[in-house]
Coordinates of C-alpha atoms and ligand atoms in Angstrom, one line a residue:
M253 CA 80.8 95.4 128.3
S254 CA 80.7 91.2 128.9
T255 CA 81.2 89.2 126.3
I256 CA 78.2 87.4 124.5
G257 CA 77.5 84.1 125.4
T258 CA 76.7 81.0 123.0
L259 CA 73.6 79.1 122.2
Y260 CA 74.7 75.0 122.0
I261 CA 72.4 72.6 120.8
V262 CA 72.7 69.2 122.8
A263 CA 72.1 66.1 121.7
T264 CA 70.6 64.1 124.1
P265 CA 70.1 60.0 124.6
I266 CA 67.0 58.5 122.7
G267 CA 66.7 55.5 125.6
N268 CA 70.0 54.5 127.0
L269 CA 71.6 56.8 129.1
S270 CA 75.2 56.2 128.4
D271 CA 74.6 57.5 124.8
I272 CA 76.0 61.1 125.5
T273 CA 79.1 62.5 124.4
L274 CA 81.6 63.6 127.1
R275 CA 81.7 67.4 125.5
A276 CA 77.8 67.0 126.0
L277 CA 78.6 66.6 129.9
E278 CA 81.0 69.2 130.0
V279 CA 78.4 71.8 128.4
L280 CA 75.7 71.3 130.5
K281 CA 77.8 71.3 133.8
S282 CA 79.2 74.4 132.4
V283 CA 76.7 76.6 131.0
S284 CA 74.7 79.5 132.5
M285 CA 71.2 78.0 131.8
I286 CA 69.9 74.5 129.9
A287 CA 66.4 75.7 127.7
A288 CA 64.7 72.0 127.9
E289 CA 61.5 70.7 126.0
D290 CA 60.8 69.4 129.8
T291 CA 62.6 70.1 132.7
R292 CA 61.6 67.2 134.8
N293 CA 62.5 64.7 131.8
T294 CA 65.6 66.6 131.6
G295 CA 65.8 66.9 135.5
R296 CA 66.4 63.0 135.2
L297 CA 69.0 63.1 132.9
L298 CA 71.1 65.6 134.9
A299 CA 70.3 63.4 138.5
H300 CA 71.9 60.3 136.8
Y301 CA 75.0 62.6 135.7
D302 CA 74.9 64.4 139.1
I303 CA 74.6 68.1 137.0
G304 CA 73.0 70.9 139.0
T305 CA 72.7 73.3 136.2
R306 CA 69.3 75.2 136.3
C307 CA 66.7 74.5 133.8
V308 CA 64.2 76.3 132.1
A309 CA 61.3 74.9 130.3
V310 CA 61.5 75.8 126.5
H311 CA 59.2 73.9 124.2
D312 CA 56.6 74.4 121.5
H313 CA 54.3 76.5 123.3
N314 CA 56.4 79.2 124.5
E315 CA 59.8 79.0 122.6
Q316 CA 58.7 82.2 120.1
Q317 CA 58.0 84.2 123.5
K318 CA 61.0 83.2 125.3
I319 CA 63.3 84.4 122.8
A320 CA 63.9 87.9 123.5
W321 CA 64.3 87.0 127.3
L322 CA 67.1 84.2 125.9
E323 CA 68.9 86.8 124.2
Q324 CA 68.9 88.7 126.8
C325 CA 70.5 86.2 128.9
L326 CA 73.0 85.5 125.6
L327 CA 74.1 89.5 125.4
E328 CA 74.9 88.8 129.3
G329 CA 77.6 87.1 128.8
Q330 CA 75.5 83.7 129.7
D331 CA 75.9 80.5 127.6
I332 CA 73.2 78.4 127.1
A333 CA 72.5 74.7 126.5
L334 CA 69.2 73.4 124.6
V335 CA 68.3 70.1 124.8
S336 CA 65.2 68.3 123.7
D337 CA 63.5 65.5 125.8
A338 CA 65.5 63.0 123.6
G339 CA 67.9 62.7 120.6
T340 CA 68.9 65.9 118.6
P341 CA 66.7 69.2 119.3
L342 CA 65.2 70.8 116.2
I343 CA 65.1 67.2 114.7
N344 CA 60.9 67.0 115.3
D345 CA 61.4 68.7 118.3
P346 CA 61.4 72.4 119.2
G347 CA 63.9 74.9 118.4
Y348 CA 63.6 76.0 114.9
H349 CA 62.3 79.4 116.3
L350 CA 65.5 80.2 118.6
V351 CA 67.9 78.8 116.2
S352 CA 66.9 80.8 113.4
A353 CA 66.1 84.2 115.6
F354 CA 70.0 83.6 117.0
R355 CA 71.6 82.8 113.6
A356 CA 69.8 85.7 112.0
K357 CA 71.0 88.0 114.4
G358 CA 74.7 86.4 114.1
Y359 CA 75.0 84.8 117.7
P360 CA 77.0 82.2 118.6
V361 CA 75.3 78.7 117.7
V362 CA 77.4 75.6 118.3
P363 CA 76.0 71.5 117.5
L364 CA 77.1 69.4 120.2
P365 CA 75.9 65.9 117.8
G366 CA 74.7 62.9 119.4
A367 CA 71.7 60.2 118.8
C368 CA 68.9 61.2 116.1
A369 CA 66.4 58.1 116.0
A370 CA 66.6 58.4 112.5
I371 CA 70.3 58.3 111.6
A372 CA 70.4 55.1 114.5
A373 CA 67.4 53.4 112.4
L374 CA 69.4 53.9 108.9
S375 CA 72.5 52.9 110.1
V376 CA 70.8 49.4 111.2
A377 CA 68.1 49.0 108.4
G378 CA 70.6 47.7 105.7
L379 CA 68.8 50.1 102.9
P380 CA 70.6 52.4 101.0
T381 CA 71.8 55.7 103.1
D382 CA 74.1 57.1 100.1
R383 CA 70.6 59.5 99.9
F384 CA 67.6 59.6 101.7
L385 CA 64.9 61.5 102.5
Y386 CA 63.7 62.3 106.0
E387 CA 59.9 62.7 106.3
G388 CA 59.1 62.9 110.0
F389 CA 55.2 62.3 111.2
L390 CA 52.7 61.1 108.8
P391 CA 49.8 62.8 109.1
A392 CA 47.0 60.9 111.5
K393 CA 44.2 60.6 109.1
T394 CA 43.5 58.1 106.7
N395 CA 43.3 60.5 104.0
A396 CA 45.9 63.0 104.1
R397 CA 48.2 60.1 105.2
Q398 CA 47.7 58.4 101.7
E399 CA 47.7 61.3 100.3
R400 CA 51.5 61.8 101.4
L401 CA 52.4 58.5 100.7
N402 CA 51.3 58.7 97.0
Q403 CA 53.4 61.7 96.8
L404 CA 55.9 59.4 97.7
R405 CA 55.3 56.4 95.0
Q406 CA 58.0 57.0 93.0
E407 CA 60.4 58.3 95.6
P408 CA 63.9 56.3 94.4
R409 CA 65.7 57.4 97.6
T410 CA 65.3 55.9 101.2
V411 CA 62.4 57.0 103.2
V412 CA 62.5 57.9 106.9
Y413 CA 59.5 58.4 109.1
Y414 CA 59.1 59.2 112.5
E415 CA 55.7 56.8 114.2
S416 CA 53.4 56.3 117.1
P417 CA 52.8 52.8 118.2
H418 CA 48.8 53.8 118.2
R419 CA 49.1 54.2 114.4
I420 CA 51.3 51.5 113.3
V421 CA 48.9 49.3 112.0
D422 CA 46.9 51.6 109.9
S423 CA 50.6 53.6 108.7
L424 CA 51.4 50.0 107.6
K425 CA 48.7 49.2 106.1
D426 CA 48.3 52.6 104.0
I427 CA 51.7 51.9 103.0
A428 CA 50.8 48.6 101.5
V429 CA 48.0 50.0 99.5
C430 CA 49.8 53.1 98.2
L431 CA 53.1 51.7 98.3
G432 CA 52.3 48.0 97.2
E433 CA 52.7 44.7 99.8
E434 CA 56.3 44.0 98.5
R435 CA 57.7 47.4 99.2
Q436 CA 60.7 46.4 102.2
V437 CA 59.9 48.6 105.3
V438 CA 62.2 48.7 108.1
M439 CA 60.7 48.8 111.6
A440 CA 63.3 49.9 114.4
R441 CA 61.7 50.0 118.0
E442 CA 62.5 50.9 121.0
L443 CA 66.1 52.0 120.1
T444 CA 68.9 51.3 122.5
K445 CA 66.4 50.4 124.8
T446 CA 65.7 46.8 126.3
F447 CA 63.0 45.3 124.0
E448 CA 64.8 47.3 121.1
T449 CA 63.7 45.4 117.7
V450 CA 64.7 45.4 114.2
K451 CA 62.4 43.9 111.7
S452 CA 63.4 44.2 107.6
L453 CA 60.0 42.3 105.7
P454 CA 58.3 43.3 102.6
V455 CA 55.6 45.7 104.2
G456 CA 52.3 42.9 103.9
E457 CA 54.6 40.8 105.9
L458 CA 55.4 43.5 108.5
L459 CA 52.0 44.5 109.0
S460 CA 51.2 40.7 109.5
W461 CA 54.0 40.1 112.0
V462 CA 53.2 43.3 113.9
Q463 CA 49.0 42.9 114.0
A464 CA 49.7 39.6 115.2
D465 CA 52.1 41.0 118.4
P466 CA 50.8 43.6 120.1
N467 CA 54.1 44.0 122.0
Q468 CA 55.2 45.3 118.3
Q469 CA 52.6 47.9 118.3
K470 CA 54.1 50.0 121.9
G471 CA 57.0 52.0 122.7
E472 CA 58.9 54.3 120.3
I473 CA 59.3 53.4 116.2
V474 CA 61.1 54.5 113.1
L475 CA 59.9 53.1 110.0
V476 CA 62.4 53.0 107.2
V477 CA 61.2 52.6 103.7
A478 CA 62.9 51.4 100.8
G479 CA 63.1 53.9 97.5
H480 CA 60.9 52.7 94.6
Q481 CA 62.8 50.5 92.2
M482 CA 63.2 51.0 88.9
S483 CA 63.3 48.5 86.1
S484 CA 63.7 48.8 82.9
D485 CA 59.8 48.8 82.0
Q486 CA 58.4 50.3 84.9
L487 CA 59.4 54.6 84.4
P488 CA 57.8 57.7 86.5
V489 CA 54.6 58.0 86.1
D490 CA 55.3 61.7 86.1
A491 CA 58.0 61.0 83.0
L492 CA 55.2 59.0 80.9
D493 CA 52.9 61.7 81.3
T494 CA 55.0 63.7 80.1
L495 CA 56.1 61.8 77.4
A496 CA 52.5 60.9 76.2
L497 CA 51.8 65.1 76.0
L498 CA 54.9 65.8 73.7
Q499 CA 54.1 62.8 71.5
Q500 CA 51.0 64.4 70.1
E501 CA 53.1 67.2 69.0
L502 CA 56.8 65.8 67.9
P503 CA 58.1 62.5 66.4
L504 CA 58.3 59.8 68.7
K505 CA 62.0 60.0 68.8
K506 CA 62.5 63.6 69.6
A507 CA 59.7 63.4 72.5
A508 CA 61.4 60.7 73.8
A509 CA 64.8 62.7 73.9
L510 CA 63.0 65.6 75.7
T511 CA 61.3 63.7 78.1
A512 CA 64.6 61.6 78.6
K513 CA 66.7 65.5 79.1
I514 CA 63.6 67.0 81.6
Y515 CA 63.8 63.8 84.0
G516 CA 67.7 62.3 83.6
L517 CA 66.2 59.3 82.0
K518 CA 68.1 56.9 78.9
K519 CA 65.9 58.2 76.0
N520 CA 66.0 54.5 74.6
A521 CA 64.1 53.3 77.8
L522 CA 61.6 55.3 77.0
Y523 CA 61.3 54.9 73.2
D524 CA 61.2 51.3 73.9
Y525 CA 58.2 51.4 75.9
A526 CA 56.3 54.2 73.8
L527 CA 57.1 51.6 71.1
K528 CA 55.5 48.9 73.0
H529 CA 52.4 50.8 74.6
T530 CA 51.2 53.1 71.5
K531 CA 48.5 51.3 69.3
Ligands
LIG100 N1 64.6 64.7 118.0 C1 64.4 63.5 118.2 C2 65.4 62.9 117.6 O1 66.5 63.4 117.5 O2 65.4 61.9 117.0 C3 63.1 63.0 117.7 C4 61.9 63.5 118.4 S1 60.5 62.9 117.9 C5 59.7 63.9 118.7 C6 59.9 61.3 118.8 C7 60.2 60.1 117.9 O3 61.3 59.7 117.7 C8 59.5 58.9 118.5 O4 58.1 59.4 118.1 C9 59.5 57.8 117.1 O5 59.1 58.3 116.4 C10 61.3 58.6 117.5 N2 62.2 57.8 118.4 C11 63.0 58.8 119.3 N3 63.4 57.5 120.2 C12 63.1 56.6 119.5 C13 63.5 55.6 120.4 N4 64.4 55.1 121.0 N5 63.5 54.2 119.6 C14 62.9 54.2 117.7 N6 62.3 55.6 117.3 C15 62.7 56.7 118.4

């Protein structure tokens, strides 16, 4: 009986072909097969590094059907590398169904870390990175997009979005509407490529800058949005709603203490707010 193979999840460059690890090149050379989102695209990377490994297409539309066949290959002892068109597989790219199925069966699944546009953008944005939220793509339609943005209006963590060049203007407009024109946004465009641009401005100004230059409406884009900053007077809307509700039943001191406990806030800030705003 042959030993079971390994599924390697291999990050590939997001533009500059040199952004690939030595280990990734070794694995791509040595595996029996590369499962690629787009075999033509991966073919260019392989040709650049003179790698002749067989490529098979595994993308969003056939991933679930291919799982049984890939499992058979693995059970026959073949090692498989999964790659996407750019960056880290599964990060807004195919691979989730495969990894979750293989992991559930206890097969070896090994990551080969490397480029990821979200992390590259965060690393140069100059916004807090100790905690951040990755939100993938915003919805394409205005109503749904505004709804999603409104849900994160009070989000204190830095938020990372992938964005399409066709929607960048509309999305920046909606960010300004929902989060306010002053919210700091970093647009990281064409990272690691010839026209790499990283621009950090309050979103109202960033929108004007992008609108004034059609070149900024091209290529691949990551938006890094500063988290909501709370001043002593600006408390989360949800907490204020709860405080108002509790105040109907309890003395202010008790209502403020309970609300503070629920939302992890300072009770004095809530108490002072209520004194100032309750007639
Ligand atoms: N798996 C990839 C990763 O690890 O970043 C992301 C794939 S997702 C389908 C493609 C999106 O990633 C693009 O629309 C863009 O938002 C972002 N992206 C990819 N490469 C980029 C680059 N070089 N510069 C800026 N954004 C990029």
